[in-house]
């Protein structure tokens, strides 16, 4: 019996060793295939494919390591510049952009979710008829010794029925924990981060009349505009009904999150899936076109990539691009219960 048990144990070790060898071989061939495919894209005949691959990678925290393996920093910068958005200094002008922020009519659905489909992407558009219900949700404190929170947890703080991710954060090499936001975070009229900024930062948020503002502003300008809830990211996509100008591919194909507002005051919450078999992702021109289709007069791009997500009724209704599930983030926009 003793020798039989030893024989069984040897067989188990032999099987495990063979499995590990097979896995190792598959992994090696996969790596060889990936690097060969990258080499074909980077050195092949299609300049458009190369440029799209480069700008897509350079928008991520991790994949940006790949283009420098084949191109110089100068070449990468030239490609990025030729395939970008051309930002303007225009900001939302509430005097000329007419937005009605009255309550929705009784026969209107207060929240509506619509499928969004394009050549390279699929996503969801949520239409919230009452803009007063859309607020910034966030942790109470920020700092190097603090962490952000996952979107569903941020939503529970205010019993939100829906929510999207918000502003950007320090995310070196894709391992940021959401503890340090980029720019400014304002919640309920209070600066949680980025007060007393004398240099302008890109703001996306609502004033005390529930009108969406987008564009670059200093802290003093935010206070003058009576901004009640806002985060920082960008670029602005549509300002005073004017879409941004783009060049080339206008960015890479990645998961995207954006927010906009129509003339009737309805808020548009857009999340595009990316890095998935069913949806490669969208560029900035795609976002502008979707927002125009839904009649946005002002719209701004929020943090994207593996942070992009949309929750509704306690369910994640888009696909998170992160292999580890939803990330900890510094802010989001939540939709309050009626």
Tab-separated table of C-alpha atoms in Angstrom:
chain	number	residue	atom	x	y	z
A	1	UNK	CA	0.000	0.000	0.000
A	2	UNK	CA	2.862	2.340	0.844
A	3	UNK	CA	4.448	1.842	-2.572
A	4	UNK	CA	1.049	2.287	-4.270
A	5	UNK	CA	0.541	5.658	-2.496
A	6	UNK	CA	4.021	6.770	-3.541
A	7	UNK	CA	3.201	5.812	-7.141
A	8	UNK	CA	-0.034	7.815	-7.098
A	9	UNK	CA	1.800	10.823	-5.666
A	10	UNK	CA	4.445	10.591	-8.403
A	11	UNK	CA	1.737	10.471	-11.060
A	12	UNK	CA	0.118	13.586	-9.580
A	13	UNK	CA	3.423	15.443	-9.624
A	14	UNK	CA	4.049	14.264	-13.179
A	15	UNK	CA	0.611	15.501	-14.320
A	16	UNK	CA	1.082	18.859	-12.567
A	17	UNK	CA	4.551	19.247	-14.117
A	18	UNK	CA	3.179	18.514	-17.592
A	19	UNK	CA	0.353	20.989	-17.113
A	20	UNK	CA	2.811	23.687	-16.025
A	21	UNK	CA	5.007	22.946	-19.035
A	22	UNK	CA	2.034	23.254	-21.381
A	23	UNK	CA	0.904	26.507	-19.727
A	24	UNK	CA	4.439	27.857	-19.985
A	25	UNK	CA	4.684	26.959	-23.680
A	26	UNK	CA	1.284	28.582	-24.391
A	27	UNK	CA	2.356	31.694	-22.489
A	28	UNK	CA	5.626	31.960	-24.380
A	29	UNK	CA	3.923	31.582	-27.758
A	30	UNK	CA	1.259	34.104	-26.729
A	31	UNK	CA	3.922	36.655	-25.832
A	32	UNK	CA	5.768	35.983	-29.089
A	33	UNK	CA	2.515	36.400	-31.025
A	34	UNK	CA	1.636	39.666	-29.265
A	35	UNK	CA	5.037	41.220	-29.826
A	36	UNK	CA	5.055	40.038	-33.435
A	37	UNK	CA	1.610	41.574	-33.952
A	38	UNK	CA	2.794	44.840	-32.412
A	39	UNK	CA	5.833	44.835	-34.669
A	40	UNK	CA	3.610	44.384	-37.736
A	41	UNK	CA	1.369	47.258	-36.604
A	42	UNK	CA	4.254	49.577	-35.725
A	43	UNK	CA	6.466	48.798	-38.727
A	44	UNK	CA	3.821	47.732	-41.255
A	45	UNK	CA	2.473	49.651	-44.233
A	46	UNK	CA	-0.573	51.169	-42.500
A	47	UNK	CA	0.289	54.518	-40.931
A	48	UNK	CA	-3.297	54.912	-39.710
A	49	UNK	CA	-3.191	51.581	-37.858
A	50	UNK	CA	0.138	52.518	-36.272
A	51	UNK	CA	-1.108	55.923	-35.159
A	52	UNK	CA	-4.327	54.512	-33.710
A	53	UNK	CA	-2.389	51.866	-31.797
A	54	UNK	CA	0.023	54.465	-30.410
A	55	UNK	CA	-2.597	56.947	-29.201
A	56	UNK	CA	-4.712	54.138	-27.751
A	57	UNK	CA	-1.764	52.841	-25.727
A	58	UNK	CA	-0.588	56.287	-24.639
A	59	UNK	CA	-3.987	57.022	-23.077
A	60	UNK	CA	-3.605	54.093	-20.697
A	61	UNK	CA	-1.584	53.792	-17.502
A	62	UNK	CA	0.089	50.474	-18.369
A	63	UNK	CA	0.069	49.939	-22.155
A	64	UNK	CA	1.975	53.191	-22.721
A	65	UNK	CA	5.148	51.137	-22.216
A	66	UNK	CA	4.730	49.524	-25.659
A	67	UNK	CA	5.085	52.380	-28.208
A	68	UNK	CA	8.530	53.456	-26.859
A	69	UNK	CA	9.794	49.968	-27.719
A	70	UNK	CA	9.487	50.863	-31.402
A	71	UNK	CA	9.398	54.678	-31.645
A	72	UNK	CA	11.272	57.628	-30.207
A	73	UNK	CA	9.578	60.035	-27.805
A	74	UNK	CA	9.619	62.666	-30.518
A	75	UNK	CA	7.815	60.352	-32.954
A	76	UNK	CA	5.238	59.467	-30.303
A	77	UNK	CA	4.607	63.133	-29.506
A	78	UNK	CA	4.134	63.914	-33.193
A	79	UNK	CA	1.612	61.077	-33.556
A	80	UNK	CA	-0.294	62.206	-30.472
A	81	UNK	CA	-0.432	65.778	-31.716
A	82	UNK	CA	-1.673	64.703	-35.151
A	83	UNK	CA	-4.466	62.589	-33.606
A	84	UNK	CA	-5.872	64.752	-30.863
A	85	UNK	CA	-8.530	67.269	-29.912
A	86	UNK	CA	-7.972	70.985	-30.349
A	87	UNK	CA	-9.072	72.485	-27.063
A	88	UNK	CA	-10.454	76.025	-26.946
A	89	UNK	CA	-10.662	78.570	-24.151
A	90	UNK	CA	-14.450	78.724	-24.430
A	91	UNK	CA	-16.477	78.017	-21.288
A	92	UNK	CA	-20.183	77.580	-20.724
A	93	UNK	CA	-22.016	80.890	-21.085
A	94	UNK	CA	-25.306	80.675	-19.190
A	95	UNK	CA	-26.409	83.998	-20.671
A	96	UNK	CA	-26.406	82.695	-24.240
A	97	UNK	CA	-26.915	78.949	-23.738
A	98	UNK	CA	-30.576	78.535	-22.855
A	99	UNK	CA	-31.141	75.597	-20.519
A	100	UNK	CA	-34.519	74.960	-18.927
A	101	UNK	CA	-34.107	73.278	-15.555
A	102	UNK	CA	-37.764	72.898	-14.597
A	103	UNK	CA	-39.080	69.594	-13.293
A	104	UNK	CA	-39.927	66.970	-15.953
A	105	UNK	CA	-43.467	66.730	-17.215
A	106	UNK	CA	-45.677	64.026	-15.626
A	107	UNK	CA	-45.769	61.926	-18.795
A	108	UNK	CA	-41.950	61.792	-19.127
A	109	UNK	CA	-39.809	58.957	-17.872
A	110	UNK	CA	-37.629	60.433	-15.151
A	111	UNK	CA	-34.694	58.148	-16.035
A	112	UNK	CA	-34.235	56.482	-19.393
A	113	UNK	CA	-31.433	54.143	-20.521
A	114	UNK	CA	-30.655	53.845	-24.234
A	115	UNK	CA	-28.201	51.527	-25.998
A	116	UNK	CA	-25.479	53.341	-27.943
A	117	UNK	CA	-23.758	51.565	-30.840
A	118	UNK	CA	-21.009	52.685	-33.222
A	119	UNK	CA	-18.518	51.072	-35.619
A	120	UNK	CA	-16.040	50.188	-32.848
A	121	UNK	CA	-18.059	50.540	-29.668
A	122	UNK	CA	-21.157	49.761	-27.636
A	123	UNK	CA	-22.339	51.542	-24.537
A	124	UNK	CA	-25.188	53.042	-22.555
A	125	UNK	CA	-26.687	56.517	-22.460
A	126	UNK	CA	-28.682	57.406	-19.352
A	127	UNK	CA	-31.023	60.395	-19.627
A	128	UNK	CA	-31.933	62.007	-16.302
A	129	UNK	CA	-34.778	64.483	-16.799
A	130	UNK	CA	-34.326	66.358	-13.492
A	131	UNK	CA	-30.794	67.861	-13.297
A	132	UNK	CA	-31.140	68.693	-9.599
A	133	UNK	CA	-30.878	64.973	-8.894
A	134	UNK	CA	-27.345	64.731	-10.357
A	135	UNK	CA	-24.667	65.400	-7.723
A	136	UNK	CA	-20.993	64.703	-7.105
A	137	UNK	CA	-20.331	61.720	-4.871
A	138	UNK	CA	-16.955	61.310	-3.209
A	139	UNK	CA	-14.986	60.244	-0.145
A	140	UNK	CA	-14.913	62.820	2.654
A	141	UNK	CA	-11.135	63.336	2.559
A	142	UNK	CA	-8.205	63.166	0.157
A	143	UNK	CA	-4.473	62.788	0.621
A	144	UNK	CA	-1.453	60.544	0.185
A	145	UNK	CA	-2.569	58.479	3.187
A	146	UNK	CA	-6.174	58.237	1.927
A	147	UNK	CA	-7.938	56.040	-0.601
A	148	UNK	CA	-10.784	56.529	-3.001
A	149	UNK	CA	-13.818	54.276	-2.894
A	150	UNK	CA	-15.559	52.045	-5.396
A	151	UNK	CA	-18.452	53.642	-7.245
A	152	UNK	CA	-21.162	51.462	-5.713
A	153	UNK	CA	-19.963	52.391	-2.226
A	154	UNK	CA	-19.922	56.106	-3.089
A	155	UNK	CA	-23.485	55.763	-4.364
A	156	UNK	CA	-24.662	54.190	-1.110
A	157	UNK	CA	-23.544	57.286	0.815
A	158	UNK	CA	-26.398	59.248	-0.768
A	159	UNK	CA	-28.706	56.330	-1.660
A	160	UNK	CA	-28.134	57.083	-5.350
A	161	UNK	CA	-30.203	55.067	-7.802
A	162	UNK	CA	-27.599	55.466	-10.552
A	163	UNK	CA	-24.023	56.623	-10.928
A	164	UNK	CA	-21.002	57.045	-13.170
A	165	UNK	CA	-17.320	57.577	-12.417
A	166	UNK	CA	-16.120	61.173	-12.344
A	167	UNK	CA	-12.817	63.028	-12.271
A	168	UNK	CA	-9.260	61.834	-12.733
A	169	UNK	CA	-6.688	60.944	-10.102
A	170	UNK	CA	-2.988	60.312	-9.670
A	171	UNK	CA	-2.543	56.853	-11.201
A	172	UNK	CA	1.136	56.213	-11.846
A	173	UNK	CA	1.608	52.890	-13.665
A	174	UNK	CA	-2.071	52.097	-13.190
A	175	UNK	CA	-1.797	51.379	-9.462
A	176	UNK	CA	-3.337	54.579	-8.060
A	177	UNK	CA	-5.876	54.136	-5.268
A	178	UNK	CA	-7.974	57.225	-5.966
A	179	UNK	CA	-6.691	59.080	-2.915
A	180	UNK	CA	-5.374	62.132	-4.768
A	181	UNK	CA	-7.700	63.730	-7.350
A	182	UNK	CA	-6.544	65.725	-10.343
A	183	UNK	CA	-7.698	69.337	-10.363
A	184	UNK	CA	-10.692	70.194	-8.210
A	185	UNK	CA	-13.566	68.427	-6.479
A	186	UNK	CA	-16.602	70.407	-5.297
A	187	UNK	CA	-19.531	68.837	-3.472
A	188	UNK	CA	-22.594	70.766	-2.332
A	189	UNK	CA	-20.794	74.070	-2.825
A	190	UNK	CA	-17.777	73.049	-0.726
A	191	UNK	CA	-14.269	72.604	-2.138
A	192	UNK	CA	-13.129	69.157	-1.030
A	193	UNK	CA	-9.965	69.500	-3.087
A	194	UNK	CA	-8.239	72.191	-5.143
A	195	UNK	CA	-9.404	75.384	-3.429
A	196	UNK	CA	-7.573	78.685	-4.170
A	197	UNK	CA	-6.342	77.638	-7.622
A	198	UNK	CA	-5.015	80.669	-9.456
A	199	UNK	CA	-4.315	78.663	-12.607
A	200	UNK	CA	-7.321	77.435	-14.566
A	201	UNK	CA	-8.272	73.760	-14.528
A	202	UNK	CA	-10.841	71.919	-16.610
A	203	UNK	CA	-14.125	71.817	-14.735
A	204	UNK	CA	-17.203	69.702	-15.391
A	205	UNK	CA	-20.049	70.397	-12.993
A	206	UNK	CA	-23.330	72.071	-12.083
A	207	UNK	CA	-24.133	75.478	-10.649
A	208	UNK	CA	-26.792	76.211	-8.038
A	209	UNK	CA	-29.376	76.509	-10.842
A	210	UNK	CA	-28.523	72.988	-12.046
A	211	UNK	CA	-26.877	74.160	-15.277
A	212	UNK	CA	-23.867	72.153	-16.459
A	213	UNK	CA	-20.639	74.143	-16.862
A	214	UNK	CA	-17.607	72.914	-18.814
A	215	UNK	CA	-14.292	74.617	-19.514
A	216	UNK	CA	-11.173	75.946	-17.815
A	217	UNK	CA	-11.678	78.020	-14.666
A	218	UNK	CA	-9.800	79.248	-11.605
A	219	UNK	CA	-11.191	78.663	-8.125
A	220	UNK	CA	-12.361	82.276	-7.991
A	221	UNK	CA	-14.278	81.824	-11.244
A	222	UNK	CA	-15.896	78.655	-9.927
A	223	UNK	CA	-17.051	80.523	-6.837
A	224	UNK	CA	-18.315	83.425	-8.931
A	225	UNK	CA	-20.339	80.994	-11.034
A	226	UNK	CA	-21.726	79.412	-7.832
A	227	UNK	CA	-20.644	75.916	-8.844
A	228	UNK	CA	-22.328	73.447	-6.477
A	229	UNK	CA	-20.870	70.129	-7.676
A	230	UNK	CA	-17.909	69.584	-9.986
A	231	UNK	CA	-14.880	67.468	-10.837
A	232	UNK	CA	-11.876	67.979	-13.084
A	233	UNK	CA	-11.058	66.170	-16.290
A	234	UNK	CA	-11.479	66.857	-19.972
A	235	UNK	CA	-11.488	67.799	-22.663
A	236	UNK	CA	-14.734	69.703	-22.993
A	237	UNK	CA	-16.622	68.036	-25.844
A	238	UNK	CA	-19.325	70.596	-26.592
A	239	UNK	CA	-19.408	74.165	-25.275
A	240	UNK	CA	-22.371	76.455	-25.929
A	241	UNK	CA	-23.525	74.035	-28.653
A	242	UNK	CA	-20.104	74.224	-30.356
A	243	UNK	CA	-18.301	70.864	-30.730
A	244	UNK	CA	-14.562	70.679	-30.216
A	245	UNK	CA	-12.346	70.454	-33.266
A	246	UNK	CA	-10.374	67.252	-33.791
A	247	UNK	CA	-7.449	66.051	-35.860
A	248	UNK	CA	-6.707	62.569	-37.145
A	249	UNK	CA	-8.284	59.841	-35.064
A	250	UNK	CA	-8.947	62.310	-32.189
A	251	UNK	CA	-7.517	59.887	-29.648
A	252	UNK	CA	-7.437	56.134	-29.283
A	253	UNK	CA	-10.132	53.514	-28.903
A	254	UNK	CA	-10.716	53.158	-25.172
A	255	UNK	CA	-13.491	52.919	-22.593
A	256	UNK	CA	-15.017	56.386	-22.151
A	257	UNK	CA	-17.278	58.243	-19.737
A	258	UNK	CA	-18.905	61.600	-20.498
A	259	UNK	CA	-21.624	63.883	-19.170
A	260	UNK	CA	-23.767	66.412	-21.017
A	261	UNK	CA	-26.925	68.500	-20.789
A	262	UNK	CA	-29.704	69.308	-23.248
A	263	UNK	CA	-31.689	72.523	-23.621
A	264	UNK	CA	-34.560	71.002	-21.661
A	265	UNK	CA	-32.180	70.517	-18.711
A	266	UNK	CA	-31.959	66.737	-19.040
A	267	UNK	CA	-28.569	65.337	-18.033
A	268	UNK	CA	-26.850	62.839	-20.332
A	269	UNK	CA	-24.652	60.208	-18.673
A	270	UNK	CA	-22.669	58.247	-21.267
A	271	UNK	CA	-20.432	55.227	-20.721
A	272	UNK	CA	-18.764	53.384	-23.614
A	273	UNK	CA	-17.350	49.888	-23.092
A	274	UNK	CA	-13.813	49.284	-24.315
A	275	UNK	CA	-11.014	46.705	-24.472
A	276	UNK	CA	-13.681	44.028	-24.896
A	277	UNK	CA	-14.481	41.565	-27.700
A	278	UNK	CA	-17.873	43.242	-28.191
A	279	UNK	CA	-16.524	46.808	-27.975
A	280	UNK	CA	-13.003	48.047	-28.707
A	281	UNK	CA	-13.810	51.526	-27.451
A	282	UNK	CA	-14.424	55.066	-28.693
A	283	UNK	CA	-12.385	58.159	-29.481
A	284	UNK	CA	-13.274	61.778	-28.658
A	285	UNK	CA	-14.925	62.385	-32.014
A	286	UNK	CA	-17.231	59.446	-31.290
A	287	UNK	CA	-18.220	61.011	-27.955
A	288	UNK	CA	-18.966	64.344	-29.596
A	289	UNK	CA	-21.127	62.684	-32.247
A	290	UNK	CA	-23.095	60.713	-29.648
A	291	UNK	CA	-23.644	63.815	-27.507
A	292	UNK	CA	-24.775	65.781	-30.572
A	293	UNK	CA	-27.170	62.994	-31.517
A	294	UNK	CA	-28.744	63.341	-28.065
A	295	UNK	CA	-28.855	67.158	-28.492
A	296	UNK	CA	-26.335	68.177	-25.828
A	297	UNK	CA	-25.568	71.904	-25.630
A	298	UNK	CA	-22.695	71.380	-23.178
A	299	UNK	CA	-20.730	68.188	-22.576
A	300	UNK	CA	-17.437	67.097	-21.061
A	301	UNK	CA	-15.238	64.023	-21.066
A	302	UNK	CA	-14.743	62.345	-17.684
A	303	UNK	CA	-12.112	59.833	-16.605
A	304	UNK	CA	-12.142	56.720	-18.772
A	305	UNK	CA	-10.258	53.462	-19.167
A	306	UNK	CA	-10.692	50.935	-16.393
A	307	UNK	CA	-12.539	53.555	-14.312
A	308	UNK	CA	-15.462	53.799	-16.766
A	309	UNK	CA	-18.692	52.333	-15.428
A	310	UNK	CA	-22.412	52.964	-15.083
A	311	UNK	CA	-24.579	51.602	-12.283
A	312	UNK	CA	-28.360	51.581	-12.257
A	313	UNK	CA	-30.629	50.050	-9.626
A	314	UNK	CA	-27.696	48.402	-7.818
A	315	UNK	CA	-26.450	46.764	-11.023
A	316	UNK	CA	-23.372	47.476	-13.138
A	317	UNK	CA	-24.958	47.804	-16.580
A	318	UNK	CA	-21.717	48.402	-18.511
A	319	UNK	CA	-18.580	46.256	-18.685
A	320	UNK	CA	-15.644	47.224	-16.482
A	321	UNK	CA	-12.338	47.029	-18.377
A	322	UNK	CA	-10.288	46.251	-15.262
A	323	UNK	CA	-9.246	42.620	-14.798
A	324	UNK	CA	-9.705	43.094	-11.060
A	325	UNK	CA	-13.169	44.598	-11.164
A	326	UNK	CA	-14.275	48.163	-10.384
A	327	UNK	CA	-11.473	50.415	-9.136
A	328	UNK	CA	-11.325	52.795	-6.213
A	329	UNK	CA	-11.983	56.276	-7.573
A	330	UNK	CA	-11.934	59.814	-6.124
A	331	UNK	CA	-15.315	60.969	-7.386
A	332	UNK	CA	-18.373	60.227	-9.441
A	333	UNK	CA	-21.757	61.612	-10.364
A	334	UNK	CA	-24.720	60.059	-8.596
A	335	UNK	CA	-28.431	60.330	-9.335
A	336	UNK	CA	-30.393	60.956	-6.155
A	337	UNK	CA	-33.676	59.175	-5.487
A	338	UNK	CA	-36.733	61.269	-6.213
